Short mmCIF file of C-alpha atoms and ligand atoms in Angstrom, two decimals:
data_model
loop_
_atom_site.label_atom_id
_atom_site.label_comp_id
_atom_site.label_asym_id
_atom_site.label_seq_id
_atom_site.Cartn_x
_atom_site.Cartn_y
_atom_site.Cartn_z
CA MET A 15 15.91 -18.07 -7.93
CA ALA A 16 14.38 -18.32 -4.38
CA GLU A 17 10.94 -19.53 -4.31
CA LEU A 18 7.81 -18.79 -2.06
CA ARG A 19 6.06 -20.83 -0.45
CA ILE A 20 2.54 -20.84 -1.36
CA ILE A 21 -1.16 -21.98 -0.64
CA ASN A 22 -2.07 -24.95 -2.44
CA ASP A 23 -4.60 -27.64 -2.67
CA LYS A 24 -2.29 -30.55 -1.65
CA ILE A 25 -2.19 -29.18 1.75
CA ASP A 26 -4.75 -31.01 4.11
CA PHE A 27 -6.89 -28.30 5.96
CA ARG A 28 -9.72 -30.23 6.89
CA GLY A 29 -10.21 -29.87 10.80
CA LYS A 30 -7.13 -27.72 10.97
CA ASN A 31 -6.60 -24.68 12.93
CA VAL A 32 -5.15 -21.97 10.65
CA LEU A 33 -3.67 -18.84 11.91
CA VAL A 34 -4.31 -16.34 8.58
CA ARG A 35 -2.09 -13.22 8.69
CA ILE A 36 -4.39 -10.26 6.96
CA ASP A 37 -3.95 -6.31 6.55
CA ALA A 38 -6.83 -5.14 7.69
CA ASP A 39 -4.90 -1.83 8.92
CA VAL A 40 -7.95 0.60 7.03
CA ILE A 41 -9.35 3.68 8.63
CA ILE A 42 -12.08 3.99 10.69
CA ASP A 43 -14.20 6.86 10.35
CA LYS A 44 -15.73 9.14 12.92
CA ASN A 45 -18.54 6.73 13.41
CA GLY A 46 -16.77 3.92 13.80
CA ASN A 47 -17.12 2.18 10.44
CA VAL A 48 -14.63 1.52 8.43
CA GLU A 49 -14.15 4.09 5.55
CA PRO A 50 -14.83 3.12 2.07
CA GLY A 51 -12.16 4.04 0.05
CA GLY A 52 -9.25 1.77 1.98
CA GLU A 53 -11.32 -1.46 2.30
CA PHE A 54 -9.92 -2.58 -0.90
CA ARG A 55 -7.28 -3.62 1.04
CA LEU A 56 -9.23 -5.56 3.73
CA PHE A 57 -11.33 -7.38 0.84
CA GLY A 58 -8.28 -8.44 -0.58
CA SER A 59 -8.01 -11.94 1.39
CA GLU A 60 -11.20 -12.88 0.26
CA LYS A 61 -10.03 -15.83 -1.98
CA THR A 62 -7.54 -17.04 0.49
CA ILE A 63 -10.54 -17.11 3.38
CA LYS A 64 -13.27 -18.51 1.46
CA PHE A 65 -10.55 -21.33 -0.09
CA LEU A 66 -9.57 -22.49 4.20
CA VAL A 67 -13.91 -22.30 4.66
CA LYS A 68 -14.41 -24.52 1.76
CA LYS A 69 -11.73 -26.88 2.66
CA GLY A 70 -12.97 -27.04 5.75
CA ALA A 71 -10.18 -25.29 8.02
CA ARG A 72 -10.94 -23.27 11.13
CA VAL A 73 -9.68 -20.25 10.54
CA ILE A 74 -7.71 -17.60 12.68
CA LEU A 75 -7.62 -14.25 11.34
CA MET A 76 -5.39 -11.69 12.76
CA SER A 77 -3.87 -8.16 11.78
CA HIS A 78 -2.54 -4.82 13.16
CA LEU A 79 -5.22 -1.36 13.01
CA GLY A 80 -3.17 1.78 13.05
CA ARG A 81 -0.03 2.26 15.26
CA PRO A 82 -1.69 2.08 19.14
CA ASN A 83 0.36 2.46 22.44
CA GLY A 84 -1.13 -0.41 23.96
CA VAL A 85 -4.80 -0.64 23.97
CA THR A 86 -6.80 1.67 22.65
CA GLU A 87 -10.68 1.56 22.11
CA SER A 88 -10.70 3.30 18.73
CA LEU A 89 -8.44 0.53 17.38
CA ARG A 90 -10.22 -2.25 18.83
CA MET A 91 -11.08 -5.35 15.77
CA THR A 92 -14.80 -5.02 16.06
CA PRO A 93 -15.88 -2.75 13.12
CA ILE A 94 -13.39 -4.68 10.87
CA ALA A 95 -14.21 -8.40 11.79
CA LYS A 96 -17.94 -7.04 10.81
CA ARG A 97 -17.40 -5.14 7.78
CA LEU A 98 -15.60 -8.49 6.58
CA SER A 99 -17.94 -10.60 7.47
CA GLU A 100 -20.87 -8.50 5.27
CA TYR A 101 -18.72 -8.55 2.48
CA LEU A 102 -17.87 -11.92 2.75
CA HIS A 103 -21.42 -13.54 3.91
CA LEU A 104 -19.69 -15.41 6.25
CA PRO A 105 -20.36 -15.10 10.33
CA ILE A 106 -16.63 -13.94 12.30
CA ASN A 107 -16.31 -14.05 15.85
CA CYS A 108 -14.45 -11.23 16.68
CA LEU A 109 -12.45 -11.55 20.20
CA LYS A 110 -11.28 -8.94 23.16
CA GLU A 111 -8.09 -10.57 23.18
CA ILE A 112 -5.37 -11.42 21.33
CA THR A 113 -3.73 -14.51 23.17
CA GLY A 114 -4.75 -16.10 26.48
CA PRO A 115 -6.59 -19.14 28.11
CA ASP A 116 -10.15 -17.23 26.95
CA VAL A 117 -8.86 -17.08 23.62
CA LYS A 118 -7.90 -20.54 23.50
CA ASN A 119 -11.06 -22.10 24.92
CA VAL A 120 -13.15 -20.59 22.12
CA VAL A 121 -10.43 -21.44 19.38
CA SER A 122 -10.58 -25.05 20.32
CA ASP A 123 -14.58 -25.09 20.70
CA MET A 124 -14.59 -23.78 16.91
CA LYS A 125 -16.02 -26.41 14.04
CA ASN A 126 -15.12 -26.93 10.27
CA GLY A 127 -15.54 -23.44 8.44
CA ASN A 128 -15.73 -21.11 11.48
CA ILE A 129 -13.85 -17.79 11.42
CA VAL A 130 -12.64 -16.24 14.21
CA PHE A 131 -10.82 -12.67 14.44
CA LEU A 132 -7.94 -11.82 16.91
CA GLU A 133 -8.03 -8.56 18.80
CA ASN A 134 -5.52 -5.77 17.04
CA LEU A 135 -2.17 -7.43 17.51
CA ARG A 136 -0.22 -4.36 17.83
CA PHE A 137 -2.05 -3.66 21.38
CA ASP A 138 1.07 -6.03 22.49
CA ASP A 139 3.79 -4.50 22.23
CA ARG A 140 5.81 -7.80 21.38
CA GLU A 141 4.60 -7.93 18.06
CA GLU A 142 6.53 -4.90 16.27
CA LYS A 143 9.43 -6.31 18.39
CA ASN A 144 9.38 -9.73 17.03
CA ASP A 145 9.22 -11.18 19.78
CA SER A 146 9.62 -14.93 19.53
CA ALA A 147 7.66 -15.85 22.59
CA PHE A 148 4.48 -13.99 21.36
CA ALA A 149 5.37 -15.72 18.27
CA GLN A 150 4.98 -18.92 19.84
CA GLU A 151 1.91 -17.95 21.87
CA LEU A 152 -0.07 -17.24 18.24
CA ALA A 153 1.39 -20.56 16.63
CA SER A 154 0.36 -22.42 19.47
CA MET A 155 -3.03 -21.97 18.45
CA GLY A 156 -2.43 -23.23 15.02
CA GLN A 157 -1.31 -25.97 13.00
CA ILE A 158 -1.07 -23.74 9.44
CA TYR A 159 0.46 -20.31 9.04
CA ILE A 160 -0.52 -18.61 6.11
CA ASN A 161 0.70 -14.70 5.73
CA GLU A 162 -2.08 -12.69 3.28
CA SER A 163 -0.63 -9.37 4.39
CA PHE A 164 1.63 -8.23 1.74
CA ALA A 165 1.55 -4.42 2.77
CA THR A 166 3.14 -5.45 6.15
CA ALA A 167 6.01 -7.45 4.16
CA HIS A 168 8.25 -5.10 4.65
CA ARG A 169 7.92 -5.08 8.58
CA GLU A 170 9.98 -7.54 10.75
CA HIS A 171 7.08 -8.37 13.74
CA ALA A 172 6.23 -11.20 14.99
CA SER A 173 2.94 -12.09 13.08
CA VAL A 174 5.01 -12.10 9.90
CA VAL A 175 8.46 -13.46 10.66
CA ALA A 176 9.08 -15.15 13.97
CA ILE A 177 5.96 -16.76 13.25
CA THR A 178 7.25 -19.05 10.67
CA GLU A 179 9.58 -20.69 12.80
CA PHE A 180 6.72 -22.20 14.59
CA LEU A 181 4.41 -23.48 12.06
CA PRO A 182 4.36 -25.18 8.37
CA SER A 183 4.19 -21.50 6.55
CA TYR A 184 2.97 -20.28 3.30
CA ALA A 185 1.76 -17.11 1.61
CA GLY A 186 -1.79 -16.88 0.74
CA TYR A 187 -3.11 -16.23 -3.06
CA LEU A 188 -3.00 -12.96 -2.70
CA PHE A 189 0.55 -12.29 -1.11
CA ALA A 190 1.44 -14.14 -3.64
CA GLN A 191 0.34 -12.27 -6.57
CA GLU A 192 1.70 -9.27 -5.34
CA VAL A 193 5.35 -10.59 -4.59
CA GLU A 194 4.97 -12.25 -8.26
CA VAL A 195 3.55 -8.99 -10.60
CA LEU A 196 6.05 -6.76 -8.55
CA ARG A 197 9.04 -8.84 -9.47
CA GLU A 198 7.78 -9.29 -13.24
CA VAL A 199 7.28 -5.56 -13.48
CA LEU A 200 10.70 -4.99 -12.30
CA ARG A 201 12.52 -7.73 -14.40
CA ASN A 202 10.45 -8.54 -17.43
CA PRO A 203 8.28 -5.53 -18.38
CA LYS A 204 7.31 -4.55 -21.93
CA ARG A 205 9.00 -1.30 -22.52
CA PRO A 206 9.03 1.52 -22.95
CA VAL A 207 8.66 1.99 -18.88
CA LEU A 208 6.78 5.15 -17.32
CA ALA A 209 6.86 5.29 -13.59
CA ALA A 210 4.36 8.14 -12.00
CA ILE A 211 5.67 9.09 -8.30
CA SER A 212 4.93 11.49 -6.17
CA GLY A 213 2.96 11.95 -2.95
CA ALA A 214 3.92 14.11 -0.10
CA LYS A 215 6.49 11.89 1.83
CA ILE A 216 9.57 12.79 -0.46
CA GLU A 217 11.87 11.68 1.83
CA THR A 218 10.36 7.92 1.81
CA LYS A 219 10.44 8.26 -1.96
CA ALA A 220 14.36 8.98 -2.30
CA SER A 221 15.44 5.28 -2.86
CA LEU A 222 13.01 4.52 -5.13
CA LEU A 223 13.57 7.17 -7.39
CA LYS A 224 17.38 6.18 -7.22
CA ASN A 225 16.46 2.71 -8.24
CA LEU A 226 13.85 2.68 -10.85
CA LEU A 227 15.54 5.48 -12.54
CA PRO A 228 18.18 3.73 -14.41
CA GLN A 229 15.46 0.89 -15.02
CA VAL A 230 12.92 2.98 -16.52
CA ASP A 231 12.26 4.92 -19.52
CA TYR A 232 10.37 8.04 -18.21
CA LEU A 233 9.54 9.32 -15.25
CA LEU A 234 6.67 11.63 -14.26
CA THR A 235 6.21 13.60 -11.28
CA GLY A 236 3.94 15.17 -8.91
CA GLY A 237 3.38 16.12 -5.45
CA GLY A 238 5.90 17.27 -3.47
CA VAL A 239 8.57 14.87 -5.35
CA ALA A 240 8.00 17.40 -8.43
CA ASN A 241 7.99 20.71 -5.90
CA MET A 242 11.33 19.45 -5.17
CA PHE A 243 12.55 18.76 -8.81
CA ILE A 244 10.65 22.21 -9.67
CA GLN A 245 12.69 23.83 -7.17
CA ALA A 246 15.72 22.05 -8.68
CA LYS A 247 15.56 23.64 -11.58
CA GLY A 248 16.02 27.06 -9.88
CA LEU A 249 12.58 27.75 -9.93
CA ARG A 250 10.48 28.93 -6.65
CA ILE A 251 7.99 26.84 -4.94
CA GLY A 252 6.61 29.22 -2.69
CA SER A 253 4.79 27.88 0.31
CA SER A 254 4.92 24.51 -1.35
CA ILE A 255 6.24 21.61 0.71
CA SER A 256 9.96 20.42 0.02
CA GLU A 257 12.44 18.47 1.46
CA PRO A 258 15.57 20.71 1.79
CA SER A 259 18.04 18.34 2.33
CA MET A 260 17.06 16.32 -0.26
CA LEU A 261 17.76 19.03 -2.91
CA ASP A 262 21.16 18.22 -4.24
CA PHE A 263 19.84 14.37 -4.45
CA VAL A 264 17.31 15.71 -6.34
CA LYS A 265 19.46 18.09 -8.64
CA GLU A 266 21.60 15.23 -9.47
CA LEU A 267 19.19 13.22 -10.42
CA LEU A 268 18.18 15.75 -12.79
CA ARG A 269 21.83 16.21 -14.38
CA ASP A 270 21.85 12.19 -14.36
CA PHE A 271 18.91 11.21 -16.26
CA PRO A 272 17.98 14.64 -17.94
CA ASN A 273 15.66 13.14 -20.75
CA LYS A 274 13.54 10.86 -18.68
CA ILE A 275 12.43 13.35 -16.01
CA PHE A 276 9.01 14.72 -16.58
CA VAL A 277 8.67 17.91 -14.45
CA PRO A 278 5.68 20.11 -14.60
CA THR A 279 5.55 22.94 -16.83
CA ASP A 280 2.08 24.01 -15.33
CA VAL A 281 0.80 23.95 -11.69
CA LYS A 282 -2.52 24.54 -9.76
CA VAL A 283 -1.43 26.75 -6.82
CA LEU A 284 -3.88 28.02 -3.65
CA ARG A 285 -3.15 31.31 -2.83
CA GLU A 286 -2.92 33.12 0.50
CA GLU A 287 -2.96 36.93 0.48
CA GLN A 288 -2.07 38.67 3.42
CA ASP A 289 -5.27 40.08 3.77
CA GLY A 290 -5.99 36.28 4.64
CA LYS A 291 -7.99 36.27 0.56
CA LYS A 292 -7.45 32.63 -0.97
CA SER A 293 -7.75 31.83 -4.46
CA ILE A 294 -6.73 29.19 -6.91
CA MET A 295 -5.31 29.38 -10.14
CA ILE A 296 -3.35 27.61 -12.70
CA LEU A 297 0.24 29.16 -12.94
CA ASN A 298 2.94 28.58 -15.92
CA SER A 299 5.49 26.63 -13.13
CA GLU A 300 7.97 29.52 -13.52
CA SER A 301 5.48 32.13 -11.98
CA VAL A 302 5.28 30.64 -8.88
CA GLU A 303 4.70 33.25 -5.92
CA ASP A 304 5.91 33.47 -2.78
CA SER A 305 2.52 33.20 -1.40
CA ASP A 306 1.59 30.50 -3.47
CA ALA A 307 1.27 26.32 -2.51
CA ILE A 308 1.41 24.57 -5.09
CA TYR A 309 -1.22 21.67 -4.72
CA ASP A 310 -1.90 19.67 -8.02
CA ILE A 311 -0.26 19.78 -11.46
CA GLY A 312 -1.86 21.88 -14.48
CA PRO A 313 -3.96 21.32 -17.55
CA GLN A 314 -0.67 21.50 -19.44
CA THR A 315 1.17 19.17 -17.77
CA SER A 316 -1.61 16.40 -17.25
CA GLU A 317 -1.81 16.75 -21.03
CA ILE A 318 2.20 16.11 -21.75
CA TYR A 319 1.66 13.17 -19.27
CA ALA A 320 -0.91 11.83 -20.99
CA ASN A 321 1.09 11.90 -24.20
CA ILE A 322 3.87 10.02 -22.78
CA ILE A 323 1.84 7.40 -21.05
CA SER A 324 0.66 6.78 -24.42
CA LEU A 325 4.25 5.78 -25.86
CA SER A 326 4.44 3.78 -22.64
CA LYS A 327 3.69 -0.39 -22.67
CA THR A 328 3.72 -0.47 -18.58
CA CYS A 329 3.49 2.09 -15.78
CA ILE A 330 4.31 1.84 -12.22
CA TRP A 331 2.35 4.96 -10.59
CA ASN A 332 2.71 5.65 -6.76
CA GLY A 333 1.40 8.85 -5.21
CA PRO A 334 -1.23 11.29 -5.80
CA MET A 335 -0.50 13.84 -8.26
CA GLY A 336 -1.73 16.52 -5.40
CA LYS A 337 -3.55 17.23 -2.85
CA ILE A 338 -6.32 15.19 -3.39
CA GLU A 339 -7.89 15.12 0.07
CA LEU A 340 -9.53 18.82 -1.19
CA PRO A 341 -11.94 18.72 -4.21
CA ASP A 342 -10.28 21.61 -6.02
CA PHE A 343 -6.94 19.39 -6.41
CA GLN A 344 -8.03 16.38 -7.90
CA GLU A 345 -8.06 17.13 -11.21
CA GLY A 346 -4.31 15.94 -11.65
CA THR A 347 -4.49 12.65 -10.26
CA LYS A 348 -8.19 11.70 -12.02
CA LYS A 349 -6.49 12.70 -15.47
CA LEU A 350 -3.62 10.63 -15.17
CA ALA A 351 -5.59 7.28 -14.16
CA LYS A 352 -7.90 8.35 -17.00
CA ALA A 353 -5.09 8.25 -19.62
CA MET A 354 -3.62 5.50 -18.15
CA LEU A 355 -7.09 3.68 -18.77
CA ALA A 356 -7.56 5.22 -22.17
CA SER A 357 -3.99 3.70 -23.07
CA GLY A 358 -4.37 0.44 -22.31
CA VAL A 359 -1.00 0.42 -20.88
CA TYR A 360 -0.14 -2.10 -18.41
CA VAL A 361 -0.50 -0.54 -15.15
CA VAL A 362 0.83 -1.47 -11.54
CA VAL A 363 -1.01 0.77 -8.73
CA GLY A 364 0.03 1.18 -5.25
CA GLY A 365 -0.11 3.19 -2.23
CA GLY A 366 -2.63 3.44 0.46
CA ASP A 367 -3.56 6.89 -0.23
CA THR A 368 -3.78 6.96 -4.10
CA VAL A 369 -5.58 3.41 -4.23
CA ALA A 370 -8.41 4.96 -1.66
CA ALA A 371 -8.84 7.95 -4.04
CA LEU A 372 -9.36 5.99 -7.05
CA ARG A 373 -11.82 4.55 -5.36
CA LYS A 374 -13.44 7.14 -3.93
CA MET A 375 -13.20 8.60 -7.93
CA ASN A 376 -14.95 5.09 -8.89
CA LEU A 377 -11.39 4.97 -11.15
CA LEU A 378 -10.04 1.56 -9.52
CA THR A 379 -11.20 -1.01 -12.32
CA GLY A 380 -9.05 -1.23 -15.34
CA PHE A 381 -5.72 -1.20 -14.12
CA GLY A 382 -3.22 -3.95 -14.29
CA HIS A 383 -2.26 -4.29 -10.92
CA VAL A 384 -3.58 -2.85 -7.77
CA SER A 385 -1.09 -3.36 -5.14
CA THR A 386 -2.33 -3.35 -1.06
CA GLY A 387 0.70 -2.33 -0.13
CA GLY A 388 1.97 1.31 0.40
CA GLY A 389 5.27 1.04 2.36
CA ALA A 390 5.79 -2.83 1.07
CA MET A 391 5.29 -1.99 -2.45
CA VAL A 392 7.97 0.76 -2.13
CA ALA A 393 10.40 -1.38 -0.24
CA PHE A 394 10.10 -3.63 -3.05
CA LEU A 395 10.24 -1.22 -5.87
CA GLN A 396 13.69 0.31 -4.18
CA GLY A 397 15.20 -3.02 -4.07
CA GLU A 398 14.91 -3.97 -0.62
CA LYS A 399 14.58 -7.37 1.13
CA LEU A 400 11.36 -7.77 2.47
CA PRO A 401 11.33 -9.59 5.78
CA ALA A 402 8.20 -11.40 5.89
CA VAL A 403 9.30 -12.67 2.11
CA ASP A 404 11.98 -14.21 2.84
CA ALA A 405 10.50 -15.67 5.91
CA LEU A 406 8.18 -17.64 3.75
CA THR A 407 11.09 -18.27 0.95
CA TYR A 408 13.01 -21.75 0.33
C1 LIG B 515 0.63 0.08 5.83
O1 LIG B 515 -0.16 0.52 6.22
O2 LIG B 515 1.38 0.25 4.86
C2 LIG B 515 0.72 -1.12 6.52
O3 LIG B 515 -0.53 -1.46 7.12
C3 LIG B 515 1.49 -1.28 7.34
O4 LIG B 515 1.58 -0.36 8.39
P1 LIG B 515 2.23 0.64 9.20
O5 LIG B 515 3.23 1.55 7.92
O6 LIG B 515 2.01 1.18 10.44
O7 LIG B 515 3.62 -0.81 9.59
MG1 LIG B 516 -0.65 1.08 8.15
#
């Protein structure tokens, strides 16, 4: 079994420049501050950073933010470094560049225990190209590399893959924990295992459903994923989101796993009449009309799902049950979370939106493992090889 190289006590960090790739890809609000729901991801690197500082390392933090095309003022690292510094109660010197002579000067003046934060890695288009020369420029500033960014483990980018060619490289504590938990949940879960899969981006969930269905005992569906199954049963979904190109695939899943898949029996819709009048109502899934958009699961479905949860020992959850950015459609997601917390089932939950929403609803404490990965967690669970994990594996 391939082993991950993990940060540990035996490594001599004292006086060394340690490059630490974290995932600081959070949402910045209109006032330029870090949006609280998503902060959890940023704070995930706490243990590794504090460990390194205590060990007398000189810590060079680096991350991407968003998907910029060249230098973009609204995607600078400044607010992130400020928020992280407040949270850790440690000073962080945020730089305006990624590499170059000025950065090198600052880095060479660092004292043991100092922290600097480089500018957004994606301001340089070589990052996403896994460019060797860019990786080497980064690597030349340090003696050791730590990857603490599980959320980008599915990306073949310079700061998570190419850089490992140039420095002794290790997974940080959070990264290692993510890999371990997700491996265990696939390989060795306590049964019955339930997967709750939903969300708006249905096409991104196809391989996940295909890989998980043979392995789990139950599948609860919500959001756009549920719409597809409702449609596959021959029912109307009105103006709800769906992905027509996936309908045949979803029908096949229903045929192959008829007893595992649970589809909402009732839904909460936003009805928009021709005169523009809008109303919210709960309908039996068979009674959805053309003027309806399904935005949440209904109360009966929530109860059925809570029952299935109480029968399960392990639960893998990705994606909110409804359109949770609208307060009227948060109930299904809330009830699902509460049922999981009440039943004591071991829950592995992930997905940027789901986690941010749960945090806002104060429902994030009590889950077995909250993954910082969105796409990375999905890629892992659908059986893909993650380039950044491979790069740190013996
Ligand atoms: C994420 O948001 O899941 C990670 O930060 C990766 O971001 P990306 O999808 O822009 O590569
Ligand atoms: Mg992202």
